[in-house]
């Protein structure tokens, strides 16, 4: 069997979940990128499918390398270096944005040979760093306080830099770190302080946008999303918003869907292949398929819980906790936005949405989790008592 080989090591259930999500990704990306292909690829509808195959394959290959050749200790060793590299890249990205040297929202850093979003590296780096600090300071309340101060100071810098161009990713990362602090037994009084600070920052941002029209554009974006979620989007009266199209796709999909490749709404949505891909899944394959997708992420979550419980050291346990919560939160946000439960944000569906380097960073997260699960398997084999063979008396006499 494929997943019984010595190549696909680690939790076999998670490997199966990734395989199923990969197949779903190829089907839905090919279907939802038709209009995009005519805009950007001269009508070549195979262009984005081939692109997705390449990045999914590269991501799976990267996971195999991580599981088979990299020790979990390496992630702990690299944690500090990576978080400071991330801060440096975020600073460069922000500087380029304010100098007008970056295009679009300023999330992408173009290095010539390769372009990527520094926030994707920062998410994984900060989780690695948080797991390392929590694992190191667990012996006393003083240690936990010290861990809290170290983590929250770094999180404030990283999330603050991401906030400049991407509020939703900043909030997602901060929520993940907060969850890790809670799991890491940080005193509740410190966590309440963090919650208060978070609410205060959002309230201040909203007030700043209301009172100062010249405030940065990202501040007004946050206020606009809050207003549209509470009061409704004025454009909804005309039924032309992305959220309206997503609701229409889910409504037209019904229980069993319209069939593969028969999505109409994807031709009118700007982000049908990314932020609203869950709605297109339901439109083509029905509500049952949507429930199945959510079930796959739940399976991944519960298997990750098993990995955490079997971990024999604190760093791997906190690492899997953080990466799992980040991926699950991201999936919940994408599904919530597509169904109209949450305000519109820019979070893709992990391992399903169309992606480039972002898929590779997602594969790093999965690779870390699978590496820890494989290390757990090795530890359990080492701890097994040796098998004792009881020889019959006559055989014993013959062997004397």
Coordinates of C-alpha atoms in Angstrom, one line a residue:
X1 CA 0.0 0.0 0.0
X2 CA 1.1 3.6 -0.8
X3 CA 0.9 4.9 2.8
X4 CA 2.4 1.7 4.3
X5 CA 5.7 2.4 2.5
X6 CA 8.8 3.8 4.0
X7 CA 8.4 7.0 2.1
X8 CA 5.1 8.4 3.4
X9 CA 6.1 8.4 7.0
X10 CA 4.1 9.9 9.8
X11 CA 0.4 9.9 10.5
X12 CA -1.3 8.0 7.6
X13 CA -4.7 9.5 8.2
X14 CA -3.3 13.0 7.7
X15 CA -1.6 11.8 4.5
X16 CA -5.0 10.5 3.3
X17 CA -6.7 13.8 4.1
X18 CA -4.0 15.7 2.1
X19 CA -4.5 13.4 -0.8
X20 CA -8.3 13.9 -0.8
X21 CA -7.8 17.7 -0.5
X22 CA -5.3 17.6 -3.4
X23 CA -7.8 15.9 -5.7
X24 CA -10.5 18.3 -4.7
X25 CA -8.2 21.2 -5.3
X26 CA -7.4 20.1 -8.8
X27 CA -11.0 19.6 -9.7
X28 CA -12.3 22.9 -8.3
X29 CA -9.3 25.1 -9.4
X30 CA -9.7 23.9 -13.0
X31 CA -13.4 24.6 -12.9
X32 CA -13.2 28.0 -11.2
X33 CA -10.4 29.6 -13.1
X34 CA -12.0 29.6 -16.5
X35 CA -12.7 33.4 -16.5
X36 CA -9.3 34.0 -15.0
X37 CA -7.7 32.0 -17.8
X38 CA -9.3 34.2 -20.5
X39 CA -8.1 37.4 -18.6
X40 CA -4.5 36.3 -17.9
X41 CA -3.6 33.2 -20.0
X42 CA -5.1 34.0 -23.4
X43 CA -7.9 31.5 -22.8
X44 CA -5.7 28.6 -22.0
X45 CA -7.9 26.9 -19.3
X46 CA -5.2 24.3 -18.6
X47 CA -2.7 27.0 -17.5
X48 CA -3.8 27.3 -13.9
X49 CA -4.5 23.6 -13.6
X50 CA -0.9 22.8 -14.6
X51 CA 0.3 25.5 -12.2
X52 CA -1.7 24.0 -9.3
X53 CA -0.4 20.5 -10.1
X54 CA 3.2 21.8 -10.0
X55 CA 2.8 23.6 -6.7
X56 CA 0.9 20.7 -5.1
X57 CA 3.5 18.3 -6.3
X58 CA 6.3 20.5 -5.0
X59 CA 4.5 20.9 -1.7
X60 CA 4.1 17.1 -1.3
X61 CA 7.7 16.6 -2.2
X62 CA 8.8 19.2 0.4
X63 CA 6.7 17.4 3.0
X64 CA 8.4 14.1 2.1
X65 CA 11.8 15.7 2.5
X66 CA 10.9 17.1 5.9
X67 CA 9.5 13.9 7.2
X68 CA 12.3 11.6 5.9
X69 CA 15.4 13.8 6.3
X70 CA 14.8 16.6 8.8
X71 CA 14.8 16.2 12.6
X72 CA 12.3 18.0 14.7
X73 CA 15.2 19.5 16.6
X74 CA 16.2 21.5 13.5
X75 CA 12.9 23.5 13.7
X76 CA 13.8 24.5 17.3
X77 CA 17.3 25.5 16.3
X78 CA 16.1 27.7 13.4
X79 CA 13.2 29.3 15.2
X80 CA 15.0 32.4 16.4
X81 CA 16.7 33.0 13.1
X82 CA 13.6 32.6 11.1
X83 CA 11.5 35.0 13.2
X84 CA 14.1 37.8 12.8
X85 CA 14.4 37.1 9.1
X86 CA 10.6 37.4 8.9
X87 CA 10.7 40.7 10.7
X88 CA 13.3 42.0 8.3
X89 CA 11.4 40.9 5.2
X90 CA 8.2 42.5 6.7
X91 CA 10.0 45.8 7.3
X92 CA 11.3 45.8 3.7
X93 CA 7.8 45.0 2.4
X94 CA 6.3 47.9 4.5
X95 CA 9.0 50.3 3.4
X96 CA 8.4 49.4 -0.2
X97 CA 4.7 49.9 0.2
X98 CA 5.0 53.4 1.7
X99 CA 7.6 54.4 -0.9
X100 CA 5.2 53.3 -3.7
X101 CA 7.5 50.6 -5.0
X102 CA 5.1 47.7 -4.5
X103 CA 2.0 47.0 -6.6
X104 CA -1.5 46.0 -5.4
X105 CA -2.0 45.8 -1.6
X106 CA 1.7 45.5 -0.9
X107 CA 1.4 42.0 0.6
X108 CA 3.8 40.5 -2.0
X109 CA 7.6 41.0 -1.9
X110 CA 9.1 40.7 -5.4
X111 CA 12.8 39.6 -5.2
X112 CA 13.1 39.3 -9.0
X113 CA 13.7 35.5 -9.1
X114 CA 10.8 34.8 -6.8
X115 CA 7.9 36.7 -5.3
X116 CA 6.1 35.7 -2.1
X117 CA 4.2 37.1 0.8
X118 CA 6.5 37.7 3.8
X119 CA 3.4 37.1 6.1
X120 CA 3.4 33.5 5.1
X121 CA 6.9 33.0 6.4
X122 CA 6.2 35.1 9.4
X123 CA 3.2 32.9 10.4
X124 CA 5.3 29.7 10.6
X125 CA 8.3 31.5 12.1
X126 CA 6.4 33.1 14.9
X127 CA 4.7 29.8 15.7
X128 CA 8.1 28.0 15.8
X129 CA 9.4 30.7 18.1
X130 CA 6.4 30.6 20.4
X131 CA 6.6 26.9 20.7
X132 CA 10.3 27.1 21.5
X133 CA 9.8 29.7 24.2
X134 CA 6.8 28.0 25.8
X135 CA 8.7 24.7 25.8
X136 CA 11.7 26.3 27.5
X137 CA 9.8 28.2 30.3
X138 CA 7.4 25.8 31.9
X139 CA 8.9 25.2 35.4
X140 CA 7.3 28.0 37.4
X141 CA 5.0 31.0 37.3
X142 CA 8.0 33.2 36.9
X143 CA 9.0 31.2 33.9
X144 CA 5.5 31.5 32.4
X145 CA 5.5 35.2 33.0
X146 CA 8.9 35.6 31.3
X147 CA 7.6 33.4 28.4
X148 CA 4.5 35.6 28.0
X149 CA 6.5 38.8 27.8
X150 CA 9.0 37.4 25.3
X151 CA 6.2 36.0 23.1
X152 CA 3.8 38.9 23.2
X153 CA 6.6 41.4 22.4
X154 CA 7.6 39.5 19.3
X155 CA 4.0 38.8 18.3
X156 CA 3.1 42.5 18.6
X157 CA 6.0 43.4 16.2
X158 CA 5.2 40.7 13.7
X159 CA 1.4 41.1 13.7
X160 CA 1.8 44.9 13.7
X161 CA 3.9 44.8 10.5
X162 CA 1.5 42.3 8.9
X163 CA -1.5 44.5 9.8
X164 CA -0.2 47.3 7.6
X165 CA -1.2 45.4 4.5
X166 CA -3.2 42.4 5.7
X167 CA -5.5 42.8 8.7
X168 CA -7.1 39.3 8.5
X169 CA -3.8 37.5 8.4
X170 CA -2.6 39.6 11.3
X171 CA -5.7 38.7 13.3
X172 CA -5.5 35.0 12.4
X173 CA -1.8 34.8 13.6
X174 CA -2.5 36.7 16.8
X175 CA -5.5 34.4 17.6
X176 CA -3.2 31.4 17.0
X177 CA -0.5 32.7 19.3
X178 CA -3.2 33.5 21.9
X179 CA -4.4 29.9 21.7
X180 CA -0.8 28.6 22.2
X181 CA -0.4 30.8 25.3
X182 CA -3.6 29.4 26.7
X183 CA -2.5 25.8 26.0
X184 CA 0.9 26.7 27.5
X185 CA -0.6 27.4 30.9
X186 CA 0.1 31.1 30.8
X187 CA -1.9 32.7 33.7
X188 CA -5.4 33.9 32.7
X189 CA -4.8 37.4 34.0
X190 CA -2.1 37.9 31.3
X191 CA -4.5 36.5 28.6
X192 CA -7.2 38.9 29.7
X193 CA -4.8 41.7 29.3
X194 CA -4.1 40.5 25.7
X195 CA -7.8 40.3 25.0
X196 CA -8.3 43.8 26.3
X197 CA -5.4 45.1 24.2
X198 CA -6.9 43.5 21.1
X199 CA -10.3 45.0 21.6
X200 CA -8.7 48.3 22.3
X201 CA -6.6 48.3 19.2
X202 CA -9.7 47.4 17.0
X203 CA -11.7 50.2 18.7
X204 CA -8.9 52.7 18.3
X205 CA -8.5 51.7 14.6
X206 CA -12.3 52.2 14.1
X207 CA -12.2 55.6 15.9
X208 CA -9.1 56.7 13.9
X209 CA -10.8 56.0 10.6
X210 CA -13.9 57.8 11.7
X211 CA -12.2 61.0 12.9
X212 CA -9.3 61.2 10.5
X213 CA -10.1 60.7 6.8
X214 CA -6.4 61.0 6.0
X215 CA -5.6 57.9 8.1
X216 CA -3.8 55.1 6.2
X217 CA -6.0 53.1 3.7
X218 CA -5.6 49.9 5.7
X219 CA -7.3 51.6 8.7
X220 CA -10.3 52.6 6.5
X221 CA -10.4 49.0 5.1
X222 CA -10.8 47.6 8.6
X223 CA -13.6 50.1 9.5
X224 CA -15.3 49.4 6.2
X225 CA -15.4 45.7 6.8
X226 CA -16.8 46.2 10.3
X227 CA -19.5 48.6 9.0
X228 CA -20.5 46.3 6.2
X229 CA -20.7 43.3 8.5
X230 CA -22.8 45.1 11.1
X231 CA -25.0 47.3 8.9
X232 CA -24.8 45.4 5.6
X233 CA -23.1 46.3 2.4
X234 CA -25.0 49.1 0.4
X235 CA -24.0 47.3 -2.8
X236 CA -25.9 44.2 -1.6
X237 CA -29.1 45.9 -2.6
X238 CA -27.9 45.5 -6.2
X239 CA -26.6 41.9 -5.5
X240 CA -23.2 42.6 -6.9
X241 CA -20.8 42.0 -4.0
X242 CA -18.5 39.0 -3.7
X243 CA -20.4 37.8 -0.6
X244 CA -23.7 37.9 -2.6
X245 CA -22.2 35.8 -5.3
X246 CA -21.0 33.3 -2.7
X247 CA -24.4 33.0 -1.2
X248 CA -25.9 32.6 -4.6
X249 CA -23.5 29.8 -5.4
X250 CA -24.4 27.9 -2.2
X251 CA -28.1 28.4 -2.9
X252 CA -27.8 27.1 -6.5
X253 CA -25.7 24.1 -5.4
X254 CA -28.4 22.7 -3.1
X255 CA -27.9 19.3 -1.6
X256 CA -26.3 17.5 -4.5
X257 CA -24.8 20.3 -6.6
X258 CA -25.0 21.2 -10.3
X259 CA -22.2 18.9 -11.3
X260 CA -18.5 19.1 -12.0
X261 CA -17.5 22.1 -14.1
X262 CA -21.0 23.6 -14.2
X263 CA -20.5 26.5 -11.9
X264 CA -21.9 29.8 -13.3
X265 CA -21.1 32.0 -10.4
X266 CA -17.4 31.5 -10.7
X267 CA -17.5 33.4 -14.0
X268 CA -18.5 36.6 -12.1
X269 CA -16.5 36.3 -8.8
X270 CA -13.1 37.9 -8.7
X271 CA -11.9 35.4 -6.0
X272 CA -13.9 32.2 -6.8
X273 CA -10.7 30.2 -7.0
X274 CA -9.3 31.5 -3.7
X275 CA -11.2 33.3 -1.0
X276 CA -14.6 32.0 -2.0
X277 CA -13.6 28.6 -3.3
X278 CA -15.8 26.8 -0.7
X279 CA -18.9 28.4 -2.2
X280 CA -17.9 27.0 -5.7
X281 CA -17.4 23.6 -4.1
X282 CA -20.9 23.6 -2.8
X283 CA -22.3 25.0 -6.1
X284 CA -20.8 22.2 -8.1
X285 CA -20.9 19.2 -5.7
X286 CA -23.6 20.2 -3.3
X287 CA -24.0 20.8 0.4
X288 CA -23.0 17.2 1.1
X289 CA -19.6 17.8 -0.5
X290 CA -19.2 21.0 1.6
X291 CA -19.9 19.0 4.8
X292 CA -17.4 16.4 3.7
X293 CA -14.7 19.1 3.2
X294 CA -15.4 20.3 6.8
X295 CA -15.2 16.7 8.0
X296 CA -11.8 16.4 6.4
X297 CA -10.5 19.4 8.4
X298 CA -12.1 18.0 11.5
X299 CA -10.3 14.7 11.0
X300 CA -7.0 16.6 10.6
X301 CA -7.7 18.4 13.8
X302 CA -8.4 15.3 15.8
X303 CA -5.4 13.5 14.4
X304 CA -3.3 16.4 15.4
X305 CA -4.7 16.2 18.9
X306 CA -3.6 12.6 19.0
X307 CA -0.1 13.7 17.9
X308 CA 0.1 16.3 20.6
X309 CA -0.9 13.8 23.3
X310 CA 1.7 11.3 22.2
X311 CA 4.5 13.9 22.1
X312 CA 7.2 13.3 24.7
X313 CA 8.7 16.8 24.7
X314 CA 7.1 20.2 25.0
X315 CA 8.4 21.9 21.9
X316 CA 6.9 19.4 19.4
X317 CA 3.6 19.4 21.3
X318 CA 3.3 23.2 21.2
X319 CA 4.5 23.3 17.6
X320 CA 1.8 20.9 16.4
X321 CA -0.8 22.9 18.5
X322 CA 0.1 26.2 16.9
X323 CA 0.3 25.0 13.3
X324 CA -2.9 23.0 13.6
X325 CA -4.9 25.9 15.0
X326 CA -3.5 28.2 12.3
X327 CA -4.7 25.9 9.5
X328 CA -8.0 25.0 11.2
X329 CA -8.7 28.7 11.9
X330 CA -7.9 29.6 8.3
X331 CA -10.3 26.9 7.0
X332 CA -13.0 28.0 9.4
X333 CA -12.6 31.6 8.2
X334 CA -12.8 30.7 4.6
X335 CA -15.9 28.6 5.1
X336 CA -17.5 31.2 7.3
X337 CA -16.9 34.0 4.8
X338 CA -18.2 31.9 1.9
X339 CA -21.4 31.2 3.8
X340 CA -21.9 34.7 5.1
X341 CA -21.3 33.9 8.7
X342 CA -18.1 36.1 8.9
X343 CA -17.1 39.4 7.4
X344 CA -15.2 39.2 4.1
X345 CA -11.5 38.6 4.5
X346 CA -8.8 37.3 2.3
X347 CA -8.0 33.9 3.7
X348 CA -7.7 30.9 1.2
X349 CA -8.9 27.4 2.0
X350 CA -5.7 25.5 3.1
X351 CA -4.4 23.1 0.5
X352 CA -7.4 23.7 -1.8
X353 CA -7.4 27.3 -3.0
X354 CA -5.3 28.3 -6.0
X355 CA -1.8 29.2 -4.7
X356 CA 1.8 29.5 -5.5
X357 CA 4.5 30.0 -2.9
X358 CA 1.7 30.2 -0.3
X359 CA 1.0 26.5 -1.0
X360 CA 4.7 25.7 -0.3
X361 CA 4.5 27.5 3.1
X362 CA 1.3 25.6 3.9
X363 CA 3.2 22.4 3.0
X364 CA 5.9 23.4 5.5
X365 CA 3.2 23.6 8.2
X366 CA 1.9 20.1 7.3
X367 CA 5.5 18.8 7.1
X368 CA 6.3 19.9 10.6
X369 CA 3.2 18.2 11.9
X370 CA 4.0 15.0 10.1
X371 CA 7.6 15.1 11.3
X372 CA 6.4 15.3 14.9
X373 CA 4.0 12.3 14.3
X374 CA 6.9 10.3 12.8
X375 CA 9.1 11.2 15.7
X376 CA 6.4 10.0 18.1
X377 CA 6.3 6.7 16.2
X378 CA 10.1 6.3 16.6
X379 CA 9.9 7.1 20.3
X380 CA 7.1 4.5 20.9
X381 CA 9.1 1.9 19.1
X382 CA 12.1 2.6 21.3
X383 CA 10.1 2.5 24.5
X384 CA 8.5 -0.9 23.7
X385 CA 9.8 -3.7 26.0
X386 CA 11.8 -6.5 24.3
X387 CA 9.8 -9.6 23.4
X388 CA 10.5 -12.5 25.7
X389 CA 10.2 -16.0 24.3
X390 CA 9.4 -18.7 26.8
X391 CA 11.0 -22.0 25.7
X392 CA 9.5 -25.3 26.7
X393 CA 11.3 -27.2 29.4
X394 CA 12.5 -30.0 27.1
X395 CA 13.9 -27.5 24.6
X396 CA 15.7 -25.8 27.4
X397 CA 17.3 -29.1 28.6
X398 CA 18.4 -29.8 25.0
X399 CA 20.0 -26.4 24.7
X400 CA 21.9 -26.6 28.0

